[in-house]
Amino acid sequence: MTEKAMLHRRTFLYGTAAAAGAVMLGACSSTGSTPAAEGGNTPSASSSTAKGSETKPLPKPAKFQEAPMLAEQVQAGTLDPIEKRLPENPFVIPHKWVKPGKFGGNLLMISPTATGGAIDASNKEYMYGHTLLRWLNDGLAIGSGMVESWEHNDDASEWTLHFRKGMRWSDGHPWSTEDIMFWWNDLVLNEDHTDTPPDECKSGKGTVATLTAPDDVTIVMKFDAPAPLTADRLAMWVKGTIGNGPKWMVPAHFAKQFHPKYTKSVPKNWASAGGLFELKVDFSRNPECPTMTGWRLKALKEGQTITWERNPYYYCVMPNGDQLPYVDTLTMSVVQDKQVGKLQMQQGKLDYVHGAFFGVDLPDISTMKQAEKTSNLDVILWDGGSGTGSVFFLNYDHPDPKFRKLIREPKFRKALSMATNRGEIQKAIYFNTGEKTTGTLSPKAKEYIVDDEGKKAYQEWRDSAVKYDPEAAKKLFDELGVVDKDGDGLREFPDGSKLMISLDYPANTVDEHKQKNAFLERDWKAVGINARQNPVAPDGASDQWKAGKLTSTTAWEVGDGPNHLVYPQWLVPIEPERYCPLEGQWYNVRGTPDEKRQLDVDPYKRTPPRMEPEKGGPIEQLWTIYDQTKVEPDEMKRTRLVWDMIKIHVEHGPFFQGSVANTPRVVLARKGLQNVPRKENLTQGGFANPWIHPTPAVYDPETFFWDNPDEHTV
């Protein structure tokens, strides 16, 4: 699961805690309006009121400045002068809210533990340095990154990427397209290695592209069909290591010693998970591995601390020529117990916390505000961008034919949605923030903002079954023959057999989803539908769902964007994780040898389990339109096709049911830490939830600086 909202979100009980939290959220608002409408923050006296980022590259500064610690090394002759360390044209930070800062100091942070070790995937979300192109303005624009400029032919079937000349890895070795071709030829196309071609390397037909490197700074991508979303997908994720999107490059001069093609003594299991290559060629675990990010790993003490130091060759500068980062070092303390971590925050032992990574959420605002004098931490709220909040969806491919037929009736799903009291969910779980929704993609998505037609498409989807109307829900159930036939107060299937909706979720899910499920149980029982929460062993939940064995999914959210097509799995069933597991798998194997196999076998017994959609039905309609979007080079035409798919969701949905969209995300920053954007600095108020719009990396934490660095040394 890719959504940040799945990471450690907590909720709280309905009652006094909600009331106290609502007061504190109001105190965090920069206006007198309600948090649901604004959700803003009080700017510090030194913060900028400028909003958004420039979309055109800024001019190269006339001169460059560097950190004193680097200047000393240059003076001593142990480091090249800054002009030789930077590329010919460095990346100039485009954010309007940043201002020139001061070099030096340390940033105290916190790292959650991750399965199998101390390195959590979220640690890489602070660094965008490996990314070829960059999201700007909360996903509404794409800017340069390591790639300085790019172009494509008329039908977007050939893309040419021009990288910055003179970039260097953190050890000083020149970066070149050899580092991409090593990843491509020796890892991706090597069947022994687990890396696979990412989406941006596939055409609209799903065929893998051909990559070539005419010179040290140029990559040409050739597709067998239009690939119009290539630039969007090159901006996705932070890239460069395990767990956060495709690598796209490795330091070939370093990595070759761990690859059998170049070093014969490498063990046979070099490419296995946790094997030699994975451990050695990961800049977040091995201090010897070079990186292109602003900070490089200095030391790692498993289960204790992770220390990063500035990369003297980082290719990004401020508009005035200051080479980034400003802060010398990052020190991340590894904490297993989240309550211990939150106590450290209240005691003032941390400088910056991206709340989503450590379970600091709306329920914690009251406590954090009350501890402000001791913690010296400002509570900042960015928009999360979720399209649903805690979500619910039924298995459209349920193995029981009778239940499957009922689930596929739009009236049945609409009735369940209309029987849900989202107003109480909004109050109890989300402190009256966000907006009630039937369930859509993120409200931040470009297709909703492009013009009035887009705004209308969003509103129609959001409102299609959002109104709390239990009487209307009862009428829809009655029309379907789902009535109480035995007089026990609960409705049965039309044939009179018992009907019970299992609210399935992994047993280790967070309280937010369990509490929302409790509302579903209560509200649906009030209209005669029996529903019960059903915890499922976490290790097997995903496999059971993909096989079509579970009834529902209740512990997820739809947080994706910045447009519908870079991550279309919620809009279109094209894989087995979401509301059409078997039909999604059918799409997933199209064009592969599996497509024609086992057609005479029961769909649930096929390997993998898969099912063809109904001819002319909504899923086939979605597929037909989606296949057109994949090869349509004109952006506005693609947008209109997206609107056409939304109409299918409105007419035949809801395929997934949301609760409350776009609730805030909590960020904690110590007073005196500058260039941390507030909600009013960000084009859409922030977009914090999706991994594919990597936050806070998109806001360049390398620009953060201390007003008095000497007070924050290691």
XYZ file of C-alpha atoms in Angstrom, residues 262-670:
409
model
C 32.328 -7.086 -13.227
C 33.632 -8.914 -10.145
C 33.904 -12.712 -10.432
C 34.228 -13.297 -6.666
C 30.703 -12.027 -5.934
C 28.585 -14.767 -4.260
C 25.810 -16.489 -6.207
C 23.066 -14.961 -4.044
C 24.316 -11.404 -4.695
C 20.921 -10.259 -6.010
C 18.643 -11.794 -3.358
C 16.572 -9.716 -0.965
C 18.893 -8.631 1.817
C 21.825 -9.881 -0.252
C 25.184 -8.304 -0.958
C 24.086 -5.872 -3.649
C 21.012 -4.627 -1.810
C 22.962 -4.022 1.391
C 26.011 -2.414 -0.163
C 24.379 -0.294 -2.873
C 21.924 1.536 -0.632
C 23.043 5.004 0.436
C 20.621 4.926 3.386
C 22.299 1.865 4.936
C 25.910 1.940 3.786
C 27.948 5.120 4.456
C 30.370 4.078 1.724
C 27.707 4.146 -0.985
C 27.715 7.471 -2.875
C 24.502 9.449 -3.253
C 23.112 12.436 -5.152
C 21.031 13.674 -2.205
C 21.715 16.750 -0.083
C 22.930 14.750 2.875
C 24.970 11.545 2.794
C 24.922 8.856 5.453
C 27.699 9.318 7.992
C 26.953 6.623 10.551
C 24.292 4.056 11.326
C 23.841 2.458 14.720
C 21.153 -0.161 14.257
C 18.189 0.522 16.490
C 19.754 3.682 17.930
C 20.730 6.573 15.663
C 21.159 7.491 12.020
C 23.501 10.381 11.273
C 23.642 12.250 7.979
C 26.193 14.884 6.931
C 26.122 17.453 4.144
C 27.016 16.290 0.651
C 29.720 18.705 -0.598
C 28.780 17.938 -4.208
C 25.031 18.511 -3.981
C 23.867 20.073 -7.227
C 21.162 22.376 -5.788
C 21.614 26.026 -4.818
C 19.551 28.933 -3.586
C 18.747 31.830 -5.954
C 21.508 33.866 -4.289
C 24.074 31.107 -4.954
C 24.209 29.401 -1.530
C 24.993 25.718 -2.039
C 22.547 23.554 -0.116
C 21.918 22.125 2.371
C 22.127 24.847 5.008
C 22.099 22.461 7.989
C 25.361 20.537 8.465
C 23.943 17.309 9.905
C 20.758 15.379 10.566
C 20.578 13.143 13.624
C 17.683 10.692 13.606
C 16.987 8.823 16.809
C 15.407 5.422 16.205
C 12.391 4.873 18.458
C 10.257 1.747 18.578
C 7.567 2.955 20.971
C 5.559 5.810 19.490
C 4.459 7.031 22.894
C 8.116 7.353 23.906
C 8.718 9.334 20.739
C 5.809 11.653 21.438
C 7.105 12.223 24.950
C 10.459 13.249 23.454
C 8.630 15.758 21.272
C 6.843 17.256 24.277
C 10.116 17.450 26.219
C 11.817 19.487 23.501
C 14.257 16.789 22.389
C 13.402 17.067 18.682
C 13.612 19.824 16.085
C 11.467 18.604 13.198
C 8.790 15.917 12.954
C 6.816 15.016 9.854
C 3.823 13.724 11.754
C 2.576 11.153 9.243
C 5.786 9.159 9.632
C 5.428 8.810 13.392
C 1.714 8.765 14.052
C 1.439 12.398 15.136
C -2.012 13.307 13.949
C -5.110 15.306 14.789
C -5.650 13.619 18.182
C -2.205 14.827 19.297
C -2.634 18.505 18.479
C -4.119 19.428 21.852
C -1.244 17.789 23.746
C 1.405 19.301 21.479
C -0.068 22.796 21.792
C -0.190 22.503 25.569
C 3.469 21.415 25.643
C 4.622 24.221 23.354
C 6.471 26.171 26.078
C 8.545 23.100 26.907
C 8.877 21.606 23.450
C 9.440 24.899 21.572
C 7.727 23.170 18.642
C 5.309 25.012 16.373
C 2.314 22.960 15.269
C 1.968 23.333 11.493
C -0.911 21.929 9.434
C -0.579 21.007 5.762
C -3.449 19.605 3.734
C -3.224 15.833 3.449
C -5.002 15.624 0.120
C -6.891 12.397 0.810
C -9.897 11.804 -1.406
C -11.662 9.600 1.127
C -10.313 9.481 4.646
C -10.857 5.975 5.976
C -12.375 4.020 3.119
C -14.767 1.116 2.687
C -15.308 -1.019 -0.402
C -16.961 -4.334 -1.132
C -15.407 -7.145 -3.156
C -17.009 -6.649 -6.576
C -15.804 -10.174 -7.441
C -17.174 -11.933 -4.351
C -17.039 -15.753 -4.684
C -20.685 -16.244 -3.636
C -22.727 -15.667 -6.859
C -25.735 -14.461 -4.887
C -23.688 -11.961 -2.891
C -21.680 -10.938 -5.964
C -24.896 -10.146 -7.838
C -26.101 -7.952 -4.979
C -22.754 -6.179 -4.593
C -22.749 -5.356 -8.293
C -26.077 -3.551 -7.961
C -25.275 0.192 -7.790
C -28.439 0.734 -5.734
C -27.093 -1.559 -3.009
C -23.772 0.272 -2.721
C -25.447 3.688 -2.924
C -27.857 2.679 -0.167
C -24.980 1.675 2.117
C -23.313 5.010 1.414
C -26.484 7.016 2.095
C -27.013 5.125 5.347
C -23.621 6.288 6.652
C -23.599 9.310 8.956
C -20.434 11.031 7.760
C -21.169 14.100 9.843
C -20.605 12.117 13.027
C -17.526 10.425 11.552
C -16.147 13.857 10.662
C -16.714 15.086 14.216
C -15.532 12.006 16.073
C -12.468 11.048 14.046
C -11.400 14.145 12.112
C -12.167 17.079 14.485
C -14.629 18.556 11.999
C -11.877 19.097 9.441
C -11.963 18.132 5.776
C -15.109 17.629 3.716
C -17.658 14.838 3.648
C -17.337 12.766 0.483
C -18.758 9.776 -1.325
C -15.138 9.059 -2.228
C -12.988 10.415 -5.075
C -9.344 10.717 -5.961
C -7.540 13.529 -4.167
C -9.272 16.928 -4.391
C -5.819 18.228 -5.410
C -5.929 16.348 -8.720
C -5.280 18.495 -11.806
C -8.403 17.293 -13.630
C -10.593 18.915 -10.966
C -8.857 22.280 -11.096
C -8.282 22.848 -14.800
C -11.627 24.592 -15.378
C -15.253 24.783 -14.271
C -16.073 21.490 -15.980
C -13.410 19.824 -13.889
C -14.761 21.366 -10.698
C -18.211 20.108 -11.629
C -16.890 16.582 -12.283
C -15.318 16.521 -8.811
C -18.429 17.840 -7.066
C -20.714 15.355 -8.805
C -18.519 12.430 -7.794
C -18.013 13.718 -4.251
C -21.731 14.300 -3.719
C -23.125 11.340 -5.687
C -24.058 9.311 -2.589
C -22.775 11.433 0.291
C -26.050 12.695 1.760
C -27.024 10.997 4.997
C -30.534 9.815 4.157
C -31.447 6.537 5.885
C -35.027 6.655 4.610
C -33.857 6.872 0.996
C -31.427 4.029 1.718
C -34.265 1.858 3.005
C -36.281 2.472 -0.157
C -33.346 1.374 -2.331
C -32.955 -1.823 -0.300
C -36.684 -2.441 -0.648
C -36.507 -1.989 -4.427
C -33.811 -4.677 -4.567
C -35.877 -7.103 -2.486
C -33.424 -6.825 0.395
C -36.064 -6.798 3.109
C -36.645 -8.273 6.546
C -38.472 -11.513 5.781
C -38.164 -13.299 9.129
C -39.088 -10.406 11.422
C -35.767 -10.216 13.297
C -35.219 -6.568 12.342
C -32.458 -7.361 9.846
C -32.748 -7.549 6.086
C -32.119 -10.760 4.171
C -31.069 -11.593 0.624
C -33.967 -11.567 -1.868
C -34.170 -15.372 -1.522
C -34.648 -15.032 2.251
C -31.197 -16.240 3.298
C -29.213 -14.357 5.922
C -27.242 -11.295 4.821
C -24.199 -10.150 6.773
C -21.473 -7.790 5.599
C -18.073 -8.645 7.014
C -16.014 -5.505 7.605
C -12.611 -7.058 6.977
C -9.360 -5.394 8.039
C -5.811 -6.415 9.033
C -5.790 -7.067 12.765
C -2.937 -4.593 13.314
C -4.698 -1.650 11.663
C -4.910 1.699 13.412
C -7.844 2.927 15.488
C -9.054 5.355 12.809
C -10.349 2.527 10.644
C -11.791 0.508 13.524
C -13.705 3.508 14.793
C -15.077 4.291 11.344
C -16.126 0.644 11.063
C -17.998 0.976 14.333
C -20.028 3.776 12.762
C -20.749 1.571 9.750
C -21.949 -1.226 12.035
C -24.239 1.139 13.928
C -25.583 3.102 10.951
C -26.225 0.095 8.751
C -27.947 -1.809 11.525
C -30.269 1.179 11.876
C -31.492 0.523 8.311
C -31.603 -3.244 8.800
C -28.195 -4.315 7.432
C -26.159 -6.623 9.615
C -22.434 -5.803 9.550
C -19.614 -7.014 11.791
C -15.970 -6.095 12.104
C -13.636 -8.937 11.181
C -9.917 -8.668 11.975
C -7.797 -10.729 9.591
C -4.261 -11.974 10.199
C -2.061 -9.239 8.648
C 0.329 -11.650 6.962
C -2.423 -13.267 4.929
C -4.878 -10.413 4.391
C -3.468 -9.264 1.061
C -3.300 -12.759 -0.417
C -6.862 -13.511 0.680
C -8.111 -10.326 -0.923
C -6.313 -10.977 -4.218
C -7.866 -14.452 -4.301
C -11.329 -12.915 -3.880
C -11.922 -14.579 -0.517
C -12.721 -11.506 1.601
C -15.931 -9.496 1.550
C -14.598 -5.987 2.007
C -11.641 -3.709 2.656
C -12.046 -1.149 5.423
C -8.529 -0.056 6.401
C -7.179 2.047 3.570
C -7.584 5.465 2.017
C -7.428 7.012 -1.452
C -4.709 9.641 -1.224
C -3.312 9.646 -4.709
C -2.715 12.299 -7.355
C -1.441 14.720 -8.586
C -3.545 13.523 -11.502
C -5.731 10.491 -12.071
C -3.503 8.747 -14.570
C -0.098 8.627 -12.866
C -1.599 6.239 -10.322
C -4.907 5.139 -11.914
C -5.609 2.007 -9.877
C -8.462 3.635 -7.947
C -10.117 5.029 -11.044
C -9.684 1.835 -13.090
C -9.370 -1.787 -11.853
C -6.048 -2.804 -13.395
C -4.557 -4.865 -10.564
C -5.885 -7.113 -7.754
C -5.478 -4.910 -4.662
C -8.640 -2.833 -4.918
C -12.387 -3.234 -5.381
C -12.261 -5.689 -8.336
C -9.505 -8.128 -7.348
C -10.136 -10.839 -9.955
C -11.085 -8.506 -12.790
C -8.103 -6.319 -11.954
C -5.891 -9.372 -12.210
C -7.474 -10.211 -15.586
C -6.371 -6.808 -16.857
C -2.977 -7.284 -15.244
C -2.229 -10.427 -17.277
C -3.431 -9.073 -20.604
C -0.723 -9.395 -23.205
C 1.110 -12.069 -21.200
C 1.146 -15.857 -21.750
C -1.306 -16.230 -18.833
C -4.035 -14.429 -20.776
C -5.060 -17.536 -22.745
C -4.333 -20.108 -20.063
C -6.790 -21.867 -17.729
C -9.849 -20.430 -19.442
C -11.743 -23.647 -18.639
C -10.814 -23.425 -14.938
C -12.996 -21.829 -12.256
C -11.877 -18.157 -11.998
C -11.164 -18.530 -8.290
C -8.943 -21.567 -8.889
C -6.872 -20.058 -11.688
C -3.260 -19.116 -11.076
C -3.452 -16.261 -10.421
C -7.199 -16.026 -9.679
C -8.782 -13.841 -12.369
C -12.131 -13.116 -13.970
C -13.233 -11.506 -17.219
C -15.533 -8.499 -16.746
C -19.131 -8.435 -17.881
C -19.447 -7.515 -21.552
C -20.503 -3.903 -21.818
C -20.463 -3.509 -18.037
C -18.906 -0.611 -16.124
C -15.522 -2.273 -15.641
C -15.122 -3.012 -19.334
C -16.224 0.560 -20.073
C -13.559 1.908 -17.719
C -10.895 -0.258 -19.349
C -11.846 0.907 -22.832
C -11.563 4.570 -21.918
C -8.414 4.051 -19.860
C -6.682 2.311 -22.757
C -7.385 5.426 -24.825
C -5.785 7.687 -22.202
C -2.560 5.708 -22.263
C -1.866 6.598 -25.892
C -3.488 10.041 -26.107
C -0.734 12.692 -26.388
C -3.068 15.682 -25.960
C -3.400 16.521 -22.258
C -6.835 18.137 -22.485
C -8.222 15.167 -24.389
C -6.838 12.870 -21.666
C -8.525 15.052 -19.062
C -11.872 14.713 -20.831
C -11.434 10.953 -20.923
C -10.842 11.025 -17.171
C -14.115 12.934 -16.759
C -15.827 10.231 -18.816
C -14.533 7.594 -16.402
C -15.734 9.663 -13.446
C -19.237 9.665 -14.984
C -19.142 5.850 -14.867
C -18.225 6.009 -11.160
C -21.129 8.380 -10.543
C -23.632 6.278 -12.493
C -22.501 2.786 -11.488
C -20.730 3.481 -8.183
C -19.671 4.055 -5.575
C -17.068 1.363 -6.167
C -15.257 2.642 -3.087
C -16.886 4.599 -0.299
C -15.101 7.487 1.405
C -15.845 9.262 4.636
C -14.035 12.609 4.992
C -11.603 14.011 2.428
C -8.571 16.264 2.711
C -8.041 16.296 6.465
C -4.890 18.070 7.734
C -1.457 16.593 8.354
C 0.601 17.632 11.367
C 4.176 18.924 11.096
C 6.209 19.980 14.127
C 9.096 22.444 13.720
C 11.224 24.009 16.443
